[in-house]
Short mmCIF file of C-alpha atoms and ligand atoms in Angstrom, two decimals:
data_model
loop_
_atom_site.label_atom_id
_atom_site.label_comp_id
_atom_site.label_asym_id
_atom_site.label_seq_id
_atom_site.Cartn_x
_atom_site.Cartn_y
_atom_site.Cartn_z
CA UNK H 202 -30.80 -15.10 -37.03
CA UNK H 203 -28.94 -11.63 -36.68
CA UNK H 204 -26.40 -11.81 -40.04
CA UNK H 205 -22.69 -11.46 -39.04
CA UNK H 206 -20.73 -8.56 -40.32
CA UNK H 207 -19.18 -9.38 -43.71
CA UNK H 208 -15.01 -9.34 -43.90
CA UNK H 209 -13.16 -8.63 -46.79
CA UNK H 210 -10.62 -11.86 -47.40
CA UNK H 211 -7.64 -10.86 -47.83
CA UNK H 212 -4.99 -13.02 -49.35
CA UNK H 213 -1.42 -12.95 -47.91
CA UNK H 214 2.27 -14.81 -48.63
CA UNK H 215 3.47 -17.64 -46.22
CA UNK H 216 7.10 -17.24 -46.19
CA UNK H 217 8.73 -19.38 -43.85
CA UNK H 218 11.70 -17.50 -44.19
CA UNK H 219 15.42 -17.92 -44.38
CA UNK H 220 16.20 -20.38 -41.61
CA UNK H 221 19.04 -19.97 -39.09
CA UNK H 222 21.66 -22.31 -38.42
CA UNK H 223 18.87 -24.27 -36.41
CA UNK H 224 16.26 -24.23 -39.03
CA UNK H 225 14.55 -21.56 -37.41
CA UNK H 226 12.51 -19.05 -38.77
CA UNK H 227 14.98 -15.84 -38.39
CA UNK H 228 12.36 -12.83 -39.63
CA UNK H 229 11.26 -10.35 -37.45
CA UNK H 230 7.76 -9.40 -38.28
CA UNK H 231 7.23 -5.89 -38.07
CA UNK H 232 4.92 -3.87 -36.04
CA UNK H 233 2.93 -1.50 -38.30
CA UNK H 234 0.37 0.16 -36.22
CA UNK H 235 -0.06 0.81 -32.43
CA UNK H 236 -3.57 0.22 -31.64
CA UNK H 237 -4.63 -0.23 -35.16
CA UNK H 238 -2.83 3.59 -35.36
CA UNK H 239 -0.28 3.42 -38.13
CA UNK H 240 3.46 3.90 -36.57
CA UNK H 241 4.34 5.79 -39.56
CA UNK H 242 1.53 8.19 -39.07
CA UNK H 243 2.15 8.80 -35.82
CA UNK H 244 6.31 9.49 -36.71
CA UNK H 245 4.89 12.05 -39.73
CA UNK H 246 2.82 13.94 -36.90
CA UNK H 247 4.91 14.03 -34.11
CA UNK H 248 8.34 13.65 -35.38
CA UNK H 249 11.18 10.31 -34.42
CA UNK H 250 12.20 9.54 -31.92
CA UNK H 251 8.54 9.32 -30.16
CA UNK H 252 7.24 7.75 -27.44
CA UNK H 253 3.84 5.95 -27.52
CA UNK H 254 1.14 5.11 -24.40
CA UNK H 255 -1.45 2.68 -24.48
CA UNK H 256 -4.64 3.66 -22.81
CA UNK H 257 -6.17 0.31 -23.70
CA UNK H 258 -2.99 -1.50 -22.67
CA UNK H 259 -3.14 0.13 -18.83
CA UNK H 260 -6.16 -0.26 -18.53
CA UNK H 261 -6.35 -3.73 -19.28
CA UNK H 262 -3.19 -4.41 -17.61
CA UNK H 263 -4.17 -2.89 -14.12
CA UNK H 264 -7.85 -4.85 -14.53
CA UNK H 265 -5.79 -7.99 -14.79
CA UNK H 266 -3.53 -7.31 -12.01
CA UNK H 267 -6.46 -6.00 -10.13
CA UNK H 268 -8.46 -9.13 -10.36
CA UNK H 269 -6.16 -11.57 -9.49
CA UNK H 270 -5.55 -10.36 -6.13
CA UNK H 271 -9.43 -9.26 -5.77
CA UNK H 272 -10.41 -13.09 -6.11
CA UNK H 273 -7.78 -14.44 -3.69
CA UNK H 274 -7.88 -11.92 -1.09
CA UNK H 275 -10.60 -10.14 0.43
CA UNK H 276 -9.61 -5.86 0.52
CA UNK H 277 -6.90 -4.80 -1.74
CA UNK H 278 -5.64 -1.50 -2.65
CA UNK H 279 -3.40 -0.46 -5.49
CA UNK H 280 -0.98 2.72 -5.12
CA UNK H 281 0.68 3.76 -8.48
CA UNK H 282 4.33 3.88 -7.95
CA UNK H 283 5.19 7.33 -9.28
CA UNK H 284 8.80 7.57 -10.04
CA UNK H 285 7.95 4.25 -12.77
CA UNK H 286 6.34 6.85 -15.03
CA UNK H 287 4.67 9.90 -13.31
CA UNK H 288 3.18 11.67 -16.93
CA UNK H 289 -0.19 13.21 -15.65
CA UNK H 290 -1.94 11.11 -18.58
CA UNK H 291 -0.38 7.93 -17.26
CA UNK H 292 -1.23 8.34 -13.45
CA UNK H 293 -4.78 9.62 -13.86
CA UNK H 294 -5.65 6.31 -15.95
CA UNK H 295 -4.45 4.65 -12.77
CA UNK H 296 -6.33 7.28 -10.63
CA UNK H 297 -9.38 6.89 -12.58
CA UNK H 298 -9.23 2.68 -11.80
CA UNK H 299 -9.19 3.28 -8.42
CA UNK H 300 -5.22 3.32 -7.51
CA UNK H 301 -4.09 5.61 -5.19
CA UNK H 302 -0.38 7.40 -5.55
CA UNK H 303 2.61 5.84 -4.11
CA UNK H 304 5.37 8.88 -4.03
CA UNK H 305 8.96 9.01 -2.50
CA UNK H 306 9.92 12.41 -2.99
CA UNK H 307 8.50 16.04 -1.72
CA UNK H 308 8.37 16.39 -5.79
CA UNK H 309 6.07 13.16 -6.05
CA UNK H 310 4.19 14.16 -3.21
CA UNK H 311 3.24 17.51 -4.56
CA UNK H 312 2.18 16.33 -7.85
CA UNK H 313 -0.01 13.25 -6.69
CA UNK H 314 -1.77 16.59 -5.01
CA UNK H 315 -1.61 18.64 -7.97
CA UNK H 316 -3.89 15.95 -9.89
CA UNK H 317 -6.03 16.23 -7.41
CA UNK H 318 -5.18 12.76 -5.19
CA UNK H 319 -6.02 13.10 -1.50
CA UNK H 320 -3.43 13.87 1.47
CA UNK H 321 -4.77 9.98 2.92
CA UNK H 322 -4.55 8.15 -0.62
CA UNK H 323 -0.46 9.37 -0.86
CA UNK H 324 1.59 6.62 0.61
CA UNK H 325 4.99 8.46 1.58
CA UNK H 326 7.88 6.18 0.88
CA UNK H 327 11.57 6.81 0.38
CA UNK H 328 14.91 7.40 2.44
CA UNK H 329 14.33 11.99 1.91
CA UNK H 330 11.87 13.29 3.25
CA UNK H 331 12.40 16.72 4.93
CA UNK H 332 10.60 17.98 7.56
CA UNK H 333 8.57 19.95 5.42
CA UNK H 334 7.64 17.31 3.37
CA UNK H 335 6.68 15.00 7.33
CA UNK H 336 5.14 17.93 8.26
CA UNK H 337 3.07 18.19 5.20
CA UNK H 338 1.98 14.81 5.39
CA UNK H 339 0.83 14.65 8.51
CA UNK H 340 -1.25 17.42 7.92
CA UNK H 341 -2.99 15.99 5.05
CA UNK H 342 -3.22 12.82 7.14
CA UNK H 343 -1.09 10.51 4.91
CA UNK H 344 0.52 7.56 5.12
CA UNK H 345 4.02 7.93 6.11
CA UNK H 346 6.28 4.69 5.75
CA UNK H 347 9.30 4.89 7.96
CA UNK H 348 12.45 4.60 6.61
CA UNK H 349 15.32 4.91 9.92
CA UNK H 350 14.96 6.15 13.32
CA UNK H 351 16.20 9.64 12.60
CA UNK H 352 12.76 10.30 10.60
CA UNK H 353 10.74 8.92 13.47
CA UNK H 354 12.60 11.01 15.36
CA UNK H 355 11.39 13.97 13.09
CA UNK H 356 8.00 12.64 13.15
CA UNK H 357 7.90 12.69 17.09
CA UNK H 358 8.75 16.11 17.10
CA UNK H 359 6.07 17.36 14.67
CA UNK H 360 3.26 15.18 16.46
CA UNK H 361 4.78 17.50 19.82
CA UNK H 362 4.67 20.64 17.65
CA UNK H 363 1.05 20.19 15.83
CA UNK H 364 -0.49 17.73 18.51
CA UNK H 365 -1.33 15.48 15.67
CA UNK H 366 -0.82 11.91 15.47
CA UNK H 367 1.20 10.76 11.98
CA UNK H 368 0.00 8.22 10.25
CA UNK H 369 2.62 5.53 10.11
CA UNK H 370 4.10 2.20 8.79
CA UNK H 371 7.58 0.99 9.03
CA UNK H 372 9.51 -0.29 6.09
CA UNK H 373 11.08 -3.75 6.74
CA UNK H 374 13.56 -5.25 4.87
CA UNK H 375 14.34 -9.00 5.05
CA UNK H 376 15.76 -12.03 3.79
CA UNK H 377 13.32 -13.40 1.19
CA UNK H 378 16.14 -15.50 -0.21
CA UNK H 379 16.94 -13.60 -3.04
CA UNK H 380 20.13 -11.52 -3.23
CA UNK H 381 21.73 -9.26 -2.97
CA UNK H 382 19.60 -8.87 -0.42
CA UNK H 383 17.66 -5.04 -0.09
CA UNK H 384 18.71 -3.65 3.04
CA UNK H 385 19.44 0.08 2.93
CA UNK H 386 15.62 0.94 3.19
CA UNK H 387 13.94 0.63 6.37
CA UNK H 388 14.66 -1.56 9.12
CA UNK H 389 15.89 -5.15 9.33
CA UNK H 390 13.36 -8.13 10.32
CA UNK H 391 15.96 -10.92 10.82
CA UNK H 392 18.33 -8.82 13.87
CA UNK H 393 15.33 -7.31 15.57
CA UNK H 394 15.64 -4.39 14.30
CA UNK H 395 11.68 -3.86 12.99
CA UNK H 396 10.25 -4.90 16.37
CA UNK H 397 13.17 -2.10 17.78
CA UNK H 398 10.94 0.16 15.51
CA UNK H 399 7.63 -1.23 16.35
CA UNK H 400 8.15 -1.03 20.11
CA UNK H 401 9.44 2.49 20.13
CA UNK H 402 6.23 3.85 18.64
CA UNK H 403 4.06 1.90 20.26
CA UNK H 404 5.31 2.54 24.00
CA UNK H 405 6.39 6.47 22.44
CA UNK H 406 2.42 6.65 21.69
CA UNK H 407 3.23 9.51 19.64
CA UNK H 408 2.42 8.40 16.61
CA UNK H 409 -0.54 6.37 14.87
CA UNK H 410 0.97 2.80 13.70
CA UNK H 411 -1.64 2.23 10.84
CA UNK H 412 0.35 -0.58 8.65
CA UNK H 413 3.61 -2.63 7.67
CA UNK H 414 5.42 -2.04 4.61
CA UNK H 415 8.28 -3.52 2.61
CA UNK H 416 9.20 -3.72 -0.90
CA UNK H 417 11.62 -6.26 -1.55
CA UNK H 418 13.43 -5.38 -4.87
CA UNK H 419 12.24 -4.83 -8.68
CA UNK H 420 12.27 -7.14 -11.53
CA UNK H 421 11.83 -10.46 -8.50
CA UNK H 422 11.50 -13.48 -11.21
CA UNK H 423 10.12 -15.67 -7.74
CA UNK H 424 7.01 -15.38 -6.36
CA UNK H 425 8.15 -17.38 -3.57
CA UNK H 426 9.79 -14.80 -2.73
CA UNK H 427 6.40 -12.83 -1.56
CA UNK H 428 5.17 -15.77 0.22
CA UNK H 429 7.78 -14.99 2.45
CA UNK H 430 7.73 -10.94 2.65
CA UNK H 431 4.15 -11.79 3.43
CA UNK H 432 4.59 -14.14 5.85
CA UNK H 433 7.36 -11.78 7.94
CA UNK H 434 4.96 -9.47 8.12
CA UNK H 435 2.02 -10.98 8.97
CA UNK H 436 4.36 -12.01 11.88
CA UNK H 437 4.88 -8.81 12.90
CA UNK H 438 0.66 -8.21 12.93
CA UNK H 439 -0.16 -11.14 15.43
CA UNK H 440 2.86 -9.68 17.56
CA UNK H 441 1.63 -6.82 17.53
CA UNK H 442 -1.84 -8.23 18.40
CA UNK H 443 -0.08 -10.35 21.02
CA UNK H 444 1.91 -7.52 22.92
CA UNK H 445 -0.36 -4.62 22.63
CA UNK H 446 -3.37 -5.62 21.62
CA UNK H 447 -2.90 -3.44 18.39
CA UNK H 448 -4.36 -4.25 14.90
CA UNK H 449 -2.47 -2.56 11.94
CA UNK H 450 -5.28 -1.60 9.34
CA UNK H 451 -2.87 -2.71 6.27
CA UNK H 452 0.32 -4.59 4.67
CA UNK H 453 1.42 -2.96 2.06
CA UNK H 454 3.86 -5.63 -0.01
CA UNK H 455 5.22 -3.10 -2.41
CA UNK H 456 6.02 -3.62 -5.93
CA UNK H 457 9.02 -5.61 -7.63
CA UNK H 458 6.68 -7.55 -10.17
CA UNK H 459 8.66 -8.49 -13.04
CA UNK H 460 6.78 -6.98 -16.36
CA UNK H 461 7.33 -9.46 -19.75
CA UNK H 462 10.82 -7.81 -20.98
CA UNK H 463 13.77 -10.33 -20.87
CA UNK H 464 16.92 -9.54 -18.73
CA UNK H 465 20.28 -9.68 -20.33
CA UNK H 466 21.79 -12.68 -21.05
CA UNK H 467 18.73 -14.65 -20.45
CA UNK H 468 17.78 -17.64 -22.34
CA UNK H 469 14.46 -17.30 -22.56
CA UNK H 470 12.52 -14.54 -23.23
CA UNK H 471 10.37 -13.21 -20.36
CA UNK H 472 7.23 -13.11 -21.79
CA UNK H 473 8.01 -17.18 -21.18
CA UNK H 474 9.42 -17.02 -18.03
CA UNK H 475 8.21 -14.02 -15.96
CA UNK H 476 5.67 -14.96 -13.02
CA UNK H 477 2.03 -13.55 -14.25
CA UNK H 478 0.29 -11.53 -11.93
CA UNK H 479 -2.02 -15.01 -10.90
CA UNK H 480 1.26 -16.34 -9.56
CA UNK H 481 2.12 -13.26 -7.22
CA UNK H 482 -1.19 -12.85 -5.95
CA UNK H 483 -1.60 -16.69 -4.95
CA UNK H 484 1.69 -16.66 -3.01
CA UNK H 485 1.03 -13.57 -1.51
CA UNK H 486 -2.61 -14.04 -0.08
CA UNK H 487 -1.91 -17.74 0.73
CA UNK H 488 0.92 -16.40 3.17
CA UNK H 489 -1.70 -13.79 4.42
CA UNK H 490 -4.57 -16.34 5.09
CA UNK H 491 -2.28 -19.15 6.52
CA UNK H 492 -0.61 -16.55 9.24
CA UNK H 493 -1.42 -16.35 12.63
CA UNK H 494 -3.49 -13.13 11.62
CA UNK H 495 -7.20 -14.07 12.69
CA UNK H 496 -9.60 -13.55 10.38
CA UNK H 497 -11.60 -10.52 12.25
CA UNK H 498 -8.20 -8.64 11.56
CA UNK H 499 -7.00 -9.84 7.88
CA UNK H 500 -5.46 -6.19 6.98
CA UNK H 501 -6.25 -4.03 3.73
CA UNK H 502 -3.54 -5.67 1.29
CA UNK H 503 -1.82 -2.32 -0.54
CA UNK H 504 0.15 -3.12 -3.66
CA UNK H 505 2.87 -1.12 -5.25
CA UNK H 506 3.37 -2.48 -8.10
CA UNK H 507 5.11 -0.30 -11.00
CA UNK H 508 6.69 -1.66 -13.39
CA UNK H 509 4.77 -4.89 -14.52
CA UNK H 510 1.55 -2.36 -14.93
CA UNK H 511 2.88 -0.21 -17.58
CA UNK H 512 5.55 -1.56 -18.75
CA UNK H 513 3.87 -3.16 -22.15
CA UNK H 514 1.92 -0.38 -22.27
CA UNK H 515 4.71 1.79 -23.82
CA UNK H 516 6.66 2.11 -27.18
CA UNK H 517 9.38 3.84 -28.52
CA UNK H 518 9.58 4.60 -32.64
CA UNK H 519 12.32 5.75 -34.09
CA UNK H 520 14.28 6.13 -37.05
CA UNK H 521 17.72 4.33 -39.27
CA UNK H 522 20.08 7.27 -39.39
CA UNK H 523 22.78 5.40 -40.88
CA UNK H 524 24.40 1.78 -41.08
CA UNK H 525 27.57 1.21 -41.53
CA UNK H 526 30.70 -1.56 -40.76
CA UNK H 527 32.73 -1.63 -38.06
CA UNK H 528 36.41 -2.67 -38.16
CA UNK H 529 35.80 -6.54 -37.87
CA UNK H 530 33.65 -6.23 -40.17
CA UNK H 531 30.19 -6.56 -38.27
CA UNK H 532 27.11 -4.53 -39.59
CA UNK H 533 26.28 -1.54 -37.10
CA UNK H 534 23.11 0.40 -37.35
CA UNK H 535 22.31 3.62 -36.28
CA UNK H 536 18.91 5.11 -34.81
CA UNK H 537 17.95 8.15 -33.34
CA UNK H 538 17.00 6.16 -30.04
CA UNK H 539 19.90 5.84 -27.67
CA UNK H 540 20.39 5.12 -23.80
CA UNK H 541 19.43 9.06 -22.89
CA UNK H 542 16.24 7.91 -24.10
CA UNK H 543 15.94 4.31 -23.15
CA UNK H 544 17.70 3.55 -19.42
CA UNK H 545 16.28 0.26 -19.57
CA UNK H 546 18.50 -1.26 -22.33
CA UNK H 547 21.28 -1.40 -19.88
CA UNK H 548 19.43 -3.84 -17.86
CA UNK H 549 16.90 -5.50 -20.82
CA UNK H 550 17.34 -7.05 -23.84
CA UNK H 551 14.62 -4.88 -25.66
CA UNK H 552 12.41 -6.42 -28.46
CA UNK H 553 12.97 -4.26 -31.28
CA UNK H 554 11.12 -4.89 -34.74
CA UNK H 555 11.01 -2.96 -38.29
CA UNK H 556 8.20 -0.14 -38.50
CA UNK H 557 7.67 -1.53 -42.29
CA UNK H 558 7.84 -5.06 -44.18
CA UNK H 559 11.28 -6.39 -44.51
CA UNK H 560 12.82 -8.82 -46.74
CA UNK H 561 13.63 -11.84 -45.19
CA UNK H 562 17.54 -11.39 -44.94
CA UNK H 563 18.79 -10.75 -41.92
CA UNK H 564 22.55 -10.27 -40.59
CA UNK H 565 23.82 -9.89 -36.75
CA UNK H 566 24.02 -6.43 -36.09
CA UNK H 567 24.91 -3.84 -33.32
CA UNK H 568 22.28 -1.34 -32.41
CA UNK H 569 23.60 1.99 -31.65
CA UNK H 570 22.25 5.22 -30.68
CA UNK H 571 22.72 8.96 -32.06
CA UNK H 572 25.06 10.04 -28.99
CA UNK H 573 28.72 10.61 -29.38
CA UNK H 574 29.51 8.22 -26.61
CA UNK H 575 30.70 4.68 -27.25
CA UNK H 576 28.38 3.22 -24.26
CA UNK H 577 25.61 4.32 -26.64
CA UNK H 578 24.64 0.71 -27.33
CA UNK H 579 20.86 -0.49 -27.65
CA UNK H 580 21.83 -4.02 -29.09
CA UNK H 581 24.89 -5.37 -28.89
CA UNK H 582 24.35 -8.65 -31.49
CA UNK H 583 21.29 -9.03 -32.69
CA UNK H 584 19.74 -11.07 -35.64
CA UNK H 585 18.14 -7.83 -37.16
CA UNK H 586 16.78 -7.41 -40.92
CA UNK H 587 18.88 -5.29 -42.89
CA UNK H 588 18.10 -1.83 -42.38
CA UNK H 589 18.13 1.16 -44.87
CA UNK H 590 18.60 5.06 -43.59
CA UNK H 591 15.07 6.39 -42.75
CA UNK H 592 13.38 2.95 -42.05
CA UNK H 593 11.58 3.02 -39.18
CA UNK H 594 11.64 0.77 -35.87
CA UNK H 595 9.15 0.25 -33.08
CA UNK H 596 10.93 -1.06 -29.48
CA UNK H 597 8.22 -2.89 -27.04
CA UNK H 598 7.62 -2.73 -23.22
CA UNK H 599 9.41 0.70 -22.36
CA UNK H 600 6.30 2.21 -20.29
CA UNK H 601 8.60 1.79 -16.78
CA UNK H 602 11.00 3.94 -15.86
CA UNK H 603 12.18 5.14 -18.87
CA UNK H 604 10.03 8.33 -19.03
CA UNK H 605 11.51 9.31 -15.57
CA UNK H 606 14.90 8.24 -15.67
CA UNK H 607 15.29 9.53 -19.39
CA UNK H 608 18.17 12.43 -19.90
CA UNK H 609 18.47 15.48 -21.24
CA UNK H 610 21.70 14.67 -22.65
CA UNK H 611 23.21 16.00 -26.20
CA UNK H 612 19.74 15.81 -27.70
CA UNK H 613 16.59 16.91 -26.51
CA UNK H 614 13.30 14.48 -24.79
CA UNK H 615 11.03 13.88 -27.67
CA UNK H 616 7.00 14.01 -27.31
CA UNK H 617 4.85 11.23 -25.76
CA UNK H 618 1.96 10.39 -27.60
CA UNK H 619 -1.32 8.68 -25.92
CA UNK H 620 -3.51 6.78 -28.21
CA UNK H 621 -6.70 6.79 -26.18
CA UNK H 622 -9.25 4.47 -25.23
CA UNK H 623 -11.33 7.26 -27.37
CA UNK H 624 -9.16 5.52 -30.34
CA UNK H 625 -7.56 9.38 -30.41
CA UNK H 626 -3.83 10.37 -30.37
CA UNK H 627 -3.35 12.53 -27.96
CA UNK H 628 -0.08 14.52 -26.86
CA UNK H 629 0.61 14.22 -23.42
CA UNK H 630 4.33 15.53 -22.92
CA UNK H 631 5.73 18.27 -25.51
CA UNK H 632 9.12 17.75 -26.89
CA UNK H 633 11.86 20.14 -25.46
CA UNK H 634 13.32 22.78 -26.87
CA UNK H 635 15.98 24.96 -26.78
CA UNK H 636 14.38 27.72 -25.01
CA UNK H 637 12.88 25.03 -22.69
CA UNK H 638 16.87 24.45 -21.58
CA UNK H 639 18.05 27.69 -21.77
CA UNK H 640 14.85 28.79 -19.36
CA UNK H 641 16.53 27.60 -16.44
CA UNK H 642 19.91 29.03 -17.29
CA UNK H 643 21.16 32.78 -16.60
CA UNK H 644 24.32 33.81 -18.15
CA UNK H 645 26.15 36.87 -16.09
CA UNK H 646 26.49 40.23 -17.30
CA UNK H 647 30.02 39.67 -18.09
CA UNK H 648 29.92 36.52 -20.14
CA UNK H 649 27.06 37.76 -22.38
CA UNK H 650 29.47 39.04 -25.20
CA UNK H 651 32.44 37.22 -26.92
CA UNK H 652 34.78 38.59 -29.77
CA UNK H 653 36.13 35.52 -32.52
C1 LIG D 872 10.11 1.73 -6.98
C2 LIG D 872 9.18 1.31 -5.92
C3 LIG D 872 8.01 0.60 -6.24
C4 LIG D 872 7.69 0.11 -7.63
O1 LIG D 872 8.56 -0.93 -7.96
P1 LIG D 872 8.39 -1.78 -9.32
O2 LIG D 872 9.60 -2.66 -9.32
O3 LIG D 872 8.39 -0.83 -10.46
O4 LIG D 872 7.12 -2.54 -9.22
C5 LIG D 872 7.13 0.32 -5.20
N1 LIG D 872 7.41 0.69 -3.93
C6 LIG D 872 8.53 1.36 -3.59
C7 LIG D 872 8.76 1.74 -2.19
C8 LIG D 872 9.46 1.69 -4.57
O5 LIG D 872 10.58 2.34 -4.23
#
């Protein structure tokens, strides 16, 4: 018999803790390592406020998402949705498993090509795209998603210049029953305007209809919601079949998957409530295999899914600058973390524990941020342990969005940190400095000198 590994026991205190008004345990446990890498190491090394990447977490995440749509459905594609978090580290773990890139911006475009991703594994989404950036496209033979007639117009005129054929896929919007309903991208399926589009560039001829696309919001708490999407366009596919005998090779359903944070005011947390990947991909390949599509013409399925795929993956450490009491009386805390940094707080209610063990006590507090700007708010009222200057904190689930939407405002971006499936930290983003600012900046001749 092979003799198991021997473990040290360890002996540790139960402490229920001091209840709340509802006998509930009030503590919030801390988080002391990342990956089984100490969060106060990694603060000593690369200085507070940091940002922290999970190679593990992605890569477990995507594999998750991955195989519940792979045992529902027979050809699925992921594309990573670039403006969520486009750090080279974080889409290459995505290239590596087999996504391809998802851009919506000339900017996007170029640096899905930059890391090497093939012209015809870029989907091209989004409302700007200049002619350059069509013309580009169709030269590298990607997928360009149609966004209003003026850029098919575009299109039509490049495929007359170059005597190519674009690759393309409309964008539909529709009523999937949730609201306010997303209808400034693409065209409209309930007032006819999608088959408008559809019948243009089929009896135009100019250009190569290869797929349907829509993306129906972010954060959708229903997966109902893509049982519907689905459905719509699957309609559009057997039309298609019907009237011109033309198959589209894919449906690409977007993203909008809500990840595990929990929306404002919420009751319950969304780690309880959120739909799980499972959920998403049975609605959405049920719609596809009960349409009129026949089976000799079931379409490549293309997710887009951002959010929910690296969302959990990411953490933000930071640091108590100060506390303090406001007029009324209520305890106020201070980090070096504020809304430059995290854009998602004003949407989520963030999970935010102590770096450290913390006595049980606990007061409601307000979170607030370094900036000298009264929206600077992380928490409004939380339960929180009390807090001394220089304790540390670890916020949860901040992979999406907030590494792109982040703002070089009053204080500089920190570093991002990876801690590697190779158990390594490594740095994957350098924090700014001043010269990085003052780079872009020229100051005239005349303003160069000042007397005081
Ligand atoms: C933003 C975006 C996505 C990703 O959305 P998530 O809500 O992060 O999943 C996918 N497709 C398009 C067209 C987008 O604009």
């Amino acid at each position: 018999m092979e003799k198991l590994p021997f473990e040290r026991p360890v002996i540790k205190k139960l402490n229920a803790g001091m209840p709340s008004k509802f006998g509930m345990k009030t503590g919030i446990s801390p988080i002391t390592h990342i990956d089984r890498v100490a969060v106060k190491e990694l603060i000593e090394e690369n200085g507070s406020p940091l940002f922290v990447i999970s190679e593990n977490t992605l890569r477990k995440t995507y594999r998750e998402a991955k195989r519940s749509f792979d045992t529902r459905y027979p050809r699925v594609q992921f594309a990573w949705s670039y403006k969520t978090n486009y750090l080279n580290a974080v889409c290459n773990v995505f290239h590596q498993e087999g996504a391809w890139a998802e851009v919506v911006s000339g900017f996007e475009y170029e640096k899905a090509l930059a890391l090497g991703v093939k012209g015809q594994h870029i989907i091209f989404n989004g409302p700007d795209k200049t002619r350059e950036d069509l013309l580009r496209a169709t030269n590298n033979n990607s997928l360009i998603h149609i966004d209003h007639f003026d850029e098919m117009y575009t299109l039509t005129e490049i495929a007359d210049e170059t005597g190519k054929k674009p690759r393309v896929a409309i964008r539909v919007n529709m009523d999937v029953g949730v609201y306010p309903m997303w209808d400034r991208f693409g065209f409209n399926y309930e007032n006819g305007e999608a088959w408008d589009a559809l019948n243009r560039i089929m009896t135009g001829g100019k250009l190569e209809l290869t797929g349907l696309h829509t993306h129906i919001g972010t954060y959708m708490l229903t997966a109902g919601a893509y049982s519907l999407a689905a459905a719509k366009l699957a309609e559009l596919a057997s039309g298609l079949v019907g009237k011109y005998d033309h198959v589209v090779s894919y449906i690409d359903i977007g993203g909008g998957f809500a990840s595990r944070n929990t929306l404002k005011g919420a009751y319950y947390s969304g780690a309880d409530t959120a739909p799980g990947f499972d959920d998403y991909a049975e609605a959405i390949s049920s719609a596809l295999s009960n349409s009129a599509i026949k089976p000799e013409n079931m379409p490549l399925l293309i997710l887009e899914t951002g959010r929910a795929l690296v969302d959990d993956a990411g953490y933000l450490l930071g640091t108590v600058i100060a506390n303090k009491r406001l007029s009324d009386g209520r305890r106020a805390t201070i980090l070096d973390v504020g809304v430059n940094l995290l854009f998602t707080s004003f949407w989520y209610d963030h999970q935010l524990n102590p770096a450290q063990p913390m006595s049980e006590h606990t007061e409601e507090t307000t979170i607030y941020g370094p900036l000298c700007m009264n929206i600077d708010v992380i928490k409004e009222a939380a339960v929180m342990p009390l807090f001394k200057k220089g304790d540390n904190i670890v916020i949860s689930r901040v992979g999406a969005y907030n590494m792109t939407q982040w703002m070089q405002f009053i204080t500089m971006r920190p570093r991002v940190v990876m801690i590697g499936s190779d158990n390594k930290v490594h740095l994957i983003r350098e924090r700014e400095k001043l010269e990085t600012i003052n780079s872009l900046e020229k100051l005239p001749e005349h303003l160069k000198t000042f007397k005081l």
